[in-house]
Tab-separated table of C-alpha atoms and ligand atoms in Angstrom:
chain	number	residue	atom	x	y	z
A	1	MET	CA	-11.336	-6.864	17.703
A	2	LEU	CA	-12.176	-6.407	14.008
A	3	ILE	CA	-9.826	-4.805	11.533
A	4	ASP	CA	-12.256	-2.891	9.422
A	5	PRO	CA	-10.868	-2.226	5.922
A	6	TRP	CA	-13.229	0.686	5.414
A	7	ALA	CA	-12.296	2.545	8.631
A	8	SER	CA	-9.384	4.826	9.132
A	9	SER	CA	-7.775	4.742	12.579
A	10	GLN	CA	-4.301	4.477	14.044
A	11	VAL	CA	-3.284	0.922	14.889
A	12	ASP	CA	-1.255	-0.736	17.661
A	13	TYR	CA	1.155	-2.800	15.333
A	14	ASP	CA	2.479	-4.989	18.128
A	15	LYS	CA	-0.964	-5.952	19.172
A	16	LEU	CA	-1.829	-6.914	15.621
A	17	VAL	CA	1.272	-9.007	15.339
A	18	ASN	CA	0.356	-10.873	18.596
A	19	GLN	CA	-3.438	-11.163	18.086
A	20	PHE	CA	-3.734	-12.081	14.463
A	21	GLY	CA	-0.855	-14.441	13.811
A	22	ILE	CA	0.929	-11.887	11.640
A	23	LYS	CA	4.684	-12.658	11.816
A	24	LYS	CA	7.407	-10.034	12.413
A	25	PHE	CA	9.183	-8.999	9.257
A	26	GLN	CA	12.394	-8.230	11.134
A	27	ASP	CA	12.823	-11.910	11.862
A	28	ILE	CA	13.192	-12.827	8.169
A	29	ILE	CA	14.773	-9.760	6.699
A	30	GLY	CA	18.267	-11.179	7.004
A	31	LYS	CA	17.403	-13.810	4.322
A	32	ILE	CA	16.426	-11.256	1.750
A	33	ASN	CA	19.016	-10.128	-0.957
A	34	GLU	CA	18.989	-6.316	-1.069
A	35	PRO	CA	15.926	-5.698	1.094
A	36	SER	CA	14.094	-2.504	0.074
A	37	ARG	CA	14.288	0.706	1.967
A	38	LEU	CA	10.720	0.188	3.436
A	39	MET	CA	11.828	-3.242	4.653
A	40	ARG	CA	15.077	-2.134	6.155
A	41	ARG	CA	13.430	0.810	7.995
A	42	GLY	CA	10.596	-1.307	9.502
A	43	VAL	CA	7.902	0.368	7.579
A	44	ILE	CA	6.963	-3.169	6.360
A	45	PHE	CA	6.638	-4.693	9.812
A	46	GLY	CA	4.717	-7.966	9.339
A	47	HIS	CA	3.949	-10.850	7.022
A	48	ARG	CA	2.293	-14.085	6.438
A	49	ASP	CA	4.231	-16.831	4.606
A	50	TYR	CA	6.798	-14.419	3.173
A	51	ASP	CA	9.480	-17.140	3.694
A	52	LYS	CA	8.006	-18.764	0.603
A	53	ILE	CA	8.524	-15.639	-1.497
A	54	ILE	CA	12.107	-14.851	-0.399
A	55	PRO	CA	13.881	-17.684	-2.409
A	56	LEU	CA	11.953	-16.770	-5.444
A	57	ALA	CA	12.707	-13.072	-5.180
A	58	ASN	CA	16.405	-13.846	-4.337
A	59	GLN	CA	16.769	-16.046	-7.471
A	60	LYS	CA	14.399	-13.988	-9.709
A	61	LYS	CA	12.152	-16.991	-10.230
A	62	GLU	CA	8.473	-16.872	-11.046
A	63	PHE	CA	6.050	-15.323	-8.511
A	64	ALA	CA	3.370	-12.763	-8.671
A	65	VAL	CA	2.516	-9.584	-6.758
A	66	VAL	CA	-1.091	-8.431	-6.458
A	67	THR	CA	-2.105	-4.979	-5.260
A	68	GLY	CA	-5.323	-3.195	-6.076
A	69	MET	CA	-6.226	0.425	-6.266
A	70	MET	CA	-9.695	1.596	-5.502
A	71	PRO	CA	-10.369	4.678	-7.540
A	72	SER	CA	-12.306	6.811	-5.174
A	73	GLY	CA	-10.337	10.034	-4.666
A	74	GLN	CA	-7.025	11.781	-5.023
A	75	MET	CA	-3.721	9.893	-4.591
A	76	HIS	CA	-1.644	11.174	-1.692
A	77	ILE	CA	2.008	10.812	-0.784
A	78	GLY	CA	1.249	7.769	1.370
A	79	HIS	CA	0.119	5.906	-1.665
A	80	LYS	CA	3.615	6.137	-3.062
A	81	MET	CA	4.684	3.467	-0.600
A	82	VAL	CA	2.844	0.697	-2.482
A	83	LEU	CA	4.391	1.993	-5.709
A	84	ASP	CA	7.836	1.785	-4.217
A	85	GLN	CA	7.218	-1.729	-3.322
A	86	LEU	CA	5.964	-2.633	-6.775
A	87	LYS	CA	9.145	-1.186	-8.340
A	88	TRP	CA	11.235	-3.341	-6.056
A	89	TYR	CA	9.288	-6.440	-7.020
A	90	ALA	CA	9.488	-5.607	-10.731
A	91	ASP	CA	13.283	-5.522	-10.318
A	92	LYS	CA	13.097	-8.984	-8.758
A	93	GLY	CA	11.389	-10.268	-11.920
A	94	ALA	CA	7.940	-10.745	-10.474
A	95	THR	CA	4.709	-10.542	-12.449
A	96	LEU	CA	2.625	-7.670	-11.264
A	97	SER	CA	-1.223	-7.963	-11.287
A	98	LEU	CA	-2.810	-4.515	-10.654
A	99	PRO	CA	-6.606	-4.690	-10.384
A	100	ILE	CA	-8.524	-1.400	-10.349
A	101	ALA	CA	-11.385	-1.978	-8.000
A	102	ASP	CA	-14.006	-0.030	-9.873
A	103	MET	CA	-16.688	-2.587	-8.763
A	104	GLU	CA	-15.665	-1.970	-5.139
A	105	SER	CA	-15.763	1.803	-5.434
A	106	TYR	CA	-19.210	1.449	-7.018
A	107	ALA	CA	-20.477	-0.814	-4.220
A	108	ALA	CA	-18.779	0.861	-1.213
A	109	ARG	CA	-18.660	4.542	-2.391
A	110	GLY	CA	-21.355	4.893	-4.981
A	111	ILE	CA	-18.882	5.917	-7.705
A	112	SER	CA	-20.048	5.085	-11.261
A	113	LEU	CA	-17.894	2.700	-13.247
A	114	GLU	CA	-17.223	5.330	-15.891
A	115	LYS	CA	-16.076	7.829	-13.208
A	116	ALA	CA	-13.946	5.179	-11.575
A	117	LYS	CA	-12.189	4.432	-14.812
A	118	ASP	CA	-11.613	8.158	-15.241
A	119	ILE	CA	-10.019	8.505	-11.814
A	120	ALA	CA	-7.953	5.343	-12.354
A	121	ILE	CA	-6.426	6.631	-15.621
A	122	ASN	CA	-5.927	10.294	-14.692
A	123	GLU	CA	-4.971	9.882	-11.096
A	124	TYR	CA	-3.606	6.476	-10.152
A	125	LEU	CA	-2.071	5.091	-13.440
A	126	THR	CA	-0.743	8.454	-14.365
A	127	ASN	CA	1.071	8.746	-11.046
A	128	TYR	CA	2.237	5.132	-11.127
A	129	ILE	CA	3.966	5.801	-14.474
A	130	ALA	CA	5.235	9.205	-13.381
A	131	LEU	CA	6.746	7.713	-10.226
A	132	GLY	CA	8.647	5.216	-12.358
A	133	LEU	CA	6.565	2.018	-12.936
A	134	ASP	CA	6.615	1.014	-16.597
A	135	LEU	CA	2.924	-0.115	-16.943
A	136	THR	CA	3.540	-1.073	-20.618
A	137	ASN	CA	5.859	-3.912	-19.472
A	138	GLU	CA	4.408	-7.273	-20.495
A	139	LYS	CA	4.899	-8.690	-16.943
A	140	ILE	CA	2.432	-6.070	-15.562
A	141	ASN	CA	-1.220	-6.730	-15.883
A	142	VAL	CA	-3.440	-3.710	-15.195
A	143	TYR	CA	-7.190	-4.387	-15.445
A	144	LEU	CA	-10.578	-2.940	-14.528
A	145	GLN	CA	-12.587	-5.460	-12.404
A	146	SER	CA	-15.756	-4.577	-14.311
A	147	GLN	CA	-14.144	-5.500	-17.670
A	148	ASN	CA	-12.490	-8.719	-16.701
A	149	ASN	CA	-14.612	-11.707	-17.406
A	150	LEU	CA	-12.174	-14.289	-16.010
A	151	LEU	CA	-12.252	-12.313	-12.769
A	152	LYS	CA	-16.080	-12.200	-12.700
A	153	ASP	CA	-16.382	-16.055	-13.383
A	154	LEU	CA	-13.853	-16.653	-10.575
A	155	THR	CA	-15.753	-14.398	-8.247
A	156	PHE	CA	-18.882	-16.382	-8.906
A	157	LYS	CA	-17.237	-19.623	-7.928
A	158	ILE	CA	-15.591	-18.009	-4.897
A	159	SER	CA	-18.962	-16.786	-3.610
A	160	LYS	CA	-20.103	-20.426	-3.389
A	161	ARG	CA	-17.258	-20.947	-0.888
A	162	SER	CA	-18.389	-18.252	1.489
A	163	ASN	CA	-21.584	-17.299	3.387
A	164	PHE	CA	-23.113	-14.362	5.181
A	165	ASN	CA	-22.010	-15.429	8.721
A	166	GLU	CA	-18.387	-15.647	7.600
A	167	MET	CA	-18.499	-12.187	5.931
A	168	LYS	CA	-20.202	-10.726	8.992
A	169	ALA	CA	-17.540	-12.194	11.286
A	170	ILE	CA	-14.674	-10.857	9.285
A	171	TYR	CA	-15.967	-7.407	8.157
A	172	GLY	CA	-18.746	-6.643	10.659
A	173	PHE	CA	-21.383	-6.463	7.878
A	174	THR	CA	-24.905	-6.167	9.115
A	175	GLN	CA	-28.348	-7.071	7.832
A	176	SER	CA	-28.681	-3.731	6.073
A	177	THR	CA	-25.297	-3.986	4.175
A	178	ASN	CA	-26.118	-3.803	0.562
A	179	LEU	CA	-25.409	-6.951	-1.359
A	180	ALA	CA	-22.985	-5.431	-3.895
A	181	HIS	CA	-20.866	-4.263	-0.899
A	182	LEU	CA	-20.895	-7.865	0.448
A	183	TYR	CA	-19.808	-9.062	-3.035
A	184	ALA	CA	-16.863	-6.509	-3.201
A	185	PRO	CA	-14.557	-8.438	-0.895
A	186	LEU	CA	-15.266	-11.636	-2.884
A	187	THR	CA	-14.167	-9.866	-6.024
A	188	GLN	CA	-11.030	-8.866	-4.207
A	189	VAL	CA	-10.414	-12.471	-3.243
A	190	ALA	CA	-10.727	-13.330	-6.897
A	191	ASP	CA	-8.238	-10.488	-7.747
A	192	ILE	CA	-5.745	-12.048	-5.509
A	193	LEU	CA	-6.257	-15.652	-6.848
A	194	LEU	CA	-6.491	-14.717	-10.468
A	195	PRO	CA	-2.711	-15.061	-11.304
A	196	GLN	CA	-3.115	-18.714	-10.337
A	197	ILE	CA	-5.886	-19.796	-12.747
A	198	PRO	CA	-4.903	-21.933	-15.686
A	199	GLU	CA	-5.382	-19.091	-18.165
A	200	ASN	CA	-2.664	-17.197	-16.282
A	201	GLY	CA	-0.269	-20.064	-16.053
A	202	GLY	CA	-1.691	-22.058	-13.020
A	203	PRO	CA	-0.681	-22.257	-9.436
A	204	LYS	CA	2.159	-20.145	-8.285
A	205	GLN	CA	3.318	-18.135	-5.178
A	206	VAL	CA	1.625	-14.785	-4.849
A	207	VAL	CA	2.369	-11.980	-2.413
A	208	VAL	CA	0.043	-9.099	-1.546
A	209	PRO	CA	1.616	-6.012	0.002
A	210	VAL	CA	-1.089	-4.281	2.068
A	211	GLY	CA	-1.774	-1.951	4.872
A	212	VAL	CA	-2.781	-3.996	7.915
A	213	ASP	CA	-6.378	-2.825	7.643
A	214	GLN	CA	-6.588	-5.106	4.599
A	215	ASP	CA	-5.711	-8.200	6.568
A	216	PRO	CA	-9.423	-9.387	6.537
A	217	HIS	CA	-9.163	-9.780	2.826
A	218	ILE	CA	-5.939	-11.810	3.193
A	219	ARG	CA	-7.435	-14.163	5.777
A	220	LEU	CA	-10.549	-14.730	3.757
A	221	THR	CA	-8.540	-15.289	0.613
A	222	ARG	CA	-6.182	-17.822	2.223
A	223	ASP	CA	-9.247	-19.655	3.618
A	224	ILE	CA	-10.951	-19.746	0.257
A	225	ALA	CA	-7.779	-20.772	-1.593
A	226	ASP	CA	-7.705	-23.725	0.692
A	227	LYS	CA	-11.370	-24.599	0.027
A	228	MET	CA	-10.779	-24.469	-3.761
A	229	ASN	CA	-7.603	-26.480	-3.627
A	230	GLU	CA	-9.099	-29.603	-5.111
A	231	GLU	CA	-10.201	-27.766	-8.223
A	232	TYR	CA	-7.455	-25.188	-8.792
A	233	LYS	CA	-4.475	-26.235	-6.581
A	234	PHE	CA	-4.287	-22.659	-5.391
A	235	LYS	CA	-1.429	-21.765	-3.106
A	236	PRO	CA	-2.473	-19.559	-0.159
A	237	PRO	CA	-1.199	-16.034	-0.894
A	238	ALA	CA	1.609	-14.581	1.157
A	239	SER	CA	1.281	-10.981	2.454
A	240	THR	CA	3.262	-8.198	3.909
A	241	TYR	CA	1.958	-5.403	6.069
A	242	HIS	CA	3.166	-1.811	6.089
A	243	ARG	CA	2.563	1.011	8.387
A	244	PHE	CA	0.328	3.861	7.526
A	245	LEU	CA	1.788	7.224	6.738
A	246	THR	CA	0.819	9.528	9.509
A	247	GLY	CA	-1.184	12.543	8.416
A	248	LEU	CA	0.091	16.146	8.777
A	249	THR	CA	-1.981	16.647	11.831
A	250	GLY	CA	-1.132	13.441	13.572
A	251	GLY	CA	-3.767	10.757	12.748
A	252	LYS	CA	-3.906	8.697	9.510
A	253	MET	CA	-3.223	10.428	6.250
A	254	SER	CA	-6.533	10.295	4.393
A	255	SER	CA	-7.532	11.263	0.837
A	256	SER	CA	-10.927	12.568	2.225
A	257	LYS	CA	-9.301	14.876	4.827
A	258	PRO	CA	-7.375	17.571	2.896
A	259	LYS	CA	-5.692	18.893	6.127
A	260	THR	CA	-4.025	15.589	6.755
A	261	ALA	CA	-2.727	14.891	3.263
A	262	ILE	CA	-0.206	15.963	0.593
A	263	TYR	CA	-1.823	15.091	-2.638
A	264	LEU	CA	0.213	14.028	-5.651
A	265	ASN	CA	-1.613	16.669	-7.624
A	266	ASP	CA	-0.541	19.553	-5.178
A	267	THR	CA	1.852	22.023	-6.721
A	268	PRO	CA	5.472	21.881	-5.541
A	269	LYS	CA	4.747	25.146	-3.628
A	270	GLN	CA	1.638	23.714	-1.894
A	271	ALA	CA	3.534	20.511	-0.997
A	272	GLU	CA	6.427	22.603	0.425
A	273	LYS	CA	3.995	24.684	2.489
A	274	LYS	CA	2.094	21.625	3.764
A	275	VAL	CA	5.324	20.072	5.043
A	276	LYS	CA	5.738	23.235	7.095
A	277	THR	CA	2.429	22.702	8.815
A	278	ALA	CA	3.189	19.146	9.894
A	279	LYS	CA	3.258	18.051	13.530
A	280	THR	CA	6.796	17.473	14.781
A	281	GLY	CA	8.251	15.753	17.729
A	282	GLY	CA	9.840	19.010	18.937
A	283	ARG	CA	9.629	20.240	22.577
A	284	GLU	CA	7.697	23.251	23.935
A	285	SER	CA	10.580	25.649	23.745
A	286	LEU	CA	13.917	25.895	21.960
A	287	GLN	CA	15.725	25.787	25.318
A	288	GLU	CA	13.905	22.534	26.258
A	289	GLN	CA	14.750	20.924	22.921
A	290	LYS	CA	18.418	21.723	23.113
A	291	GLU	CA	18.509	20.240	26.682
A	292	LEU	CA	16.220	17.199	26.172
A	293	GLY	CA	16.390	16.678	22.452
A	294	GLY	CA	13.488	16.065	20.142
A	295	LYS	CA	11.391	12.925	19.583
A	296	PRO	CA	11.905	11.828	15.999
A	297	ASP	CA	9.860	8.639	16.488
A	298	GLU	CA	6.721	10.761	17.150
A	299	CYS	CA	7.544	13.290	14.290
A	300	VAL	CA	5.682	13.439	10.970
A	301	ILE	CA	8.627	15.311	9.408
A	302	TYR	CA	11.044	12.510	10.324
A	303	GLU	CA	8.531	9.956	8.928
A	304	MET	CA	8.568	11.701	5.623
A	305	LEU	CA	12.306	11.420	5.503
A	306	VAL	CA	12.143	7.750	6.441
A	307	TYR	CA	9.430	6.761	3.967
A	308	HIS	CA	10.152	8.941	1.011
A	309	LEU	CA	12.845	11.618	1.052
A	310	ILE	CA	16.173	10.257	2.268
A	311	ASP	CA	17.893	7.383	0.465
A	312	SER	CA	20.895	6.856	2.674
A	313	ASP	CA	20.391	4.964	5.867
A	314	LYS	CA	23.586	6.542	7.287
A	315	GLU	CA	22.231	10.061	6.712
A	316	LEU	CA	18.876	9.199	8.228
A	317	ASN	CA	20.587	7.738	11.374
A	318	LYS	CA	22.509	10.909	11.756
A	319	ILE	CA	19.309	13.039	11.602
A	320	HIS	CA	17.737	10.719	14.291
A	321	GLU	CA	20.730	11.009	16.412
A	322	ASP	CA	21.051	14.783	16.083
A	323	CYS	CA	17.407	15.212	16.841
A	324	LYS	CA	17.581	13.116	19.955
A	325	ASN	CA	20.680	14.943	21.314
A	326	GLY	CA	19.267	18.369	20.643
A	327	THR	CA	21.790	19.509	18.089
A	328	LEU	CA	19.218	19.500	15.222
A	329	LEU	CA	16.296	21.806	15.792
A	330	CYS	CA	12.808	21.703	14.209
A	331	GLY	CA	13.114	24.949	12.206
A	332	ALA	CA	16.141	23.769	10.196
A	333	CYS	CA	14.918	20.250	9.873
A	334	LYS	CA	11.561	21.330	8.597
A	335	ALA	CA	13.118	23.796	6.089
A	336	ARG	CA	15.278	21.002	4.649
A	337	THR	CA	12.485	18.498	4.515
A	338	SER	CA	10.073	20.894	2.810
A	339	GLN	CA	12.808	21.729	0.323
A	340	LEU	CA	13.267	18.015	-0.493
A	341	MET	CA	9.537	17.607	-0.806
A	342	LYS	CA	9.382	20.565	-3.228
A	343	GLU	CA	12.083	18.908	-5.330
A	344	PHE	CA	10.227	15.655	-5.381
A	345	PHE	CA	7.100	17.338	-6.469
A	346	GLU	CA	8.826	19.365	-9.206
A	347	ASP	CA	10.174	16.130	-10.667
A	348	LEU	CA	6.768	14.374	-10.406
A	349	HIS	CA	4.953	17.190	-11.963
A	350	GLU	CA	7.397	17.392	-14.864
A	351	LYS	CA	6.678	13.670	-15.634
A	352	GLN	CA	2.867	13.619	-15.120
A	353	PRO	CA	1.831	15.034	-18.674
A	354	GLU	CA	3.641	12.381	-20.566
A	355	ALA	CA	2.624	9.661	-18.047
A	356	LYS	CA	-1.022	10.726	-18.561
A	357	GLU	CA	-0.793	10.109	-22.303
A	358	ILE	CA	0.597	6.633	-21.668
A	359	ALA	CA	-2.046	5.859	-19.042
A	360	LYS	CA	-4.836	6.771	-21.562
A	361	THR	CA	-3.567	4.036	-23.914
A	362	LEU	CA	-3.731	1.237	-21.330
A	363	PHE	CA	-7.390	0.253	-21.813
B	1	LIG	FE1	11.259	16.157	13.981
B	1	LIG	FE2	13.385	17.181	12.898
B	1	LIG	FE3	12.138	18.326	14.989
B	1	LIG	FE4	13.555	16.124	15.322
B	1	LIG	S1	14.384	18.086	14.646
B	1	LIG	S2	11.503	16.548	16.119
B	1	LIG	S3	13.051	15.035	13.346
B	1	LIG	S4	11.288	18.113	12.942
């Protein structure tokens, strides 16, 4: 089974843990000081080598976090998950390296570098700032791949350590895959290793929080880090894996499928309305739900509360319990969730204009 980073499908998380050597996050969570909400709630479900990050995060010692953004479309509420993780790491004193994958969006989606820069500033960076990440902090390094010469030099060296057969085995590339597309993952490997080059302070622990569809990049990077050990003493990057946010209609939330997604540019009213259309874990009839209870673990509404809208674990557990025993019904639950979403969007929209002005100054 290939995990294709360019495909969008629902994933059997347990199977991934068993088949690919990803370790269960729940086995190490007890060692983390103040684990984040996404960690505590099992949204981050797997890892590689995270044991090496924990003591550094606990003691606020030096380590780096890398997470890229590919500017290809609108940000949706699912993207907030990465942002929440970055904020947690910034609090733990990590250096954040945030590549904007304009070269990948050119290679894989045919988006011009100019357009990609525009999307990055007006969409991604604006929302990152509006959602509370201070991108002017000196420990945060945001860059465009196409404008980073250190990155391009490193990519060139990395490409010497890989070959077509390896790329084909990992990504399923074929003879007709264009060569820029083939080069894109190598640039991403360089993004992940970049914090460890001498110009950036040399070898250090790095963690990459990703959706599990990005695991091919992690495996390739760890392999290449190993191959370049003699020259650079790279440490293989650690990684964490988070679940996807389910789309409003059931499958994966996707920027390219408007019916599945709540975009961060939607108005508060639109966001509120969209929540009301979401698939629930409710029963066929009210009577049945009162008797049998709902199914919160199969409910998009409940997932929104878990990922984004309820801070208190106690309150969340109560909703889960009340849903399962049939005392909480979908109408009331949806009304409350859509109100919370509306308030979240009101706050976000208030902050976006100022955030956009700051984003414009970053390059
Ligand atoms: Fe989902 Fe709420 Fe209905 Fe339970 S009561 S199934 S959590 S919408």
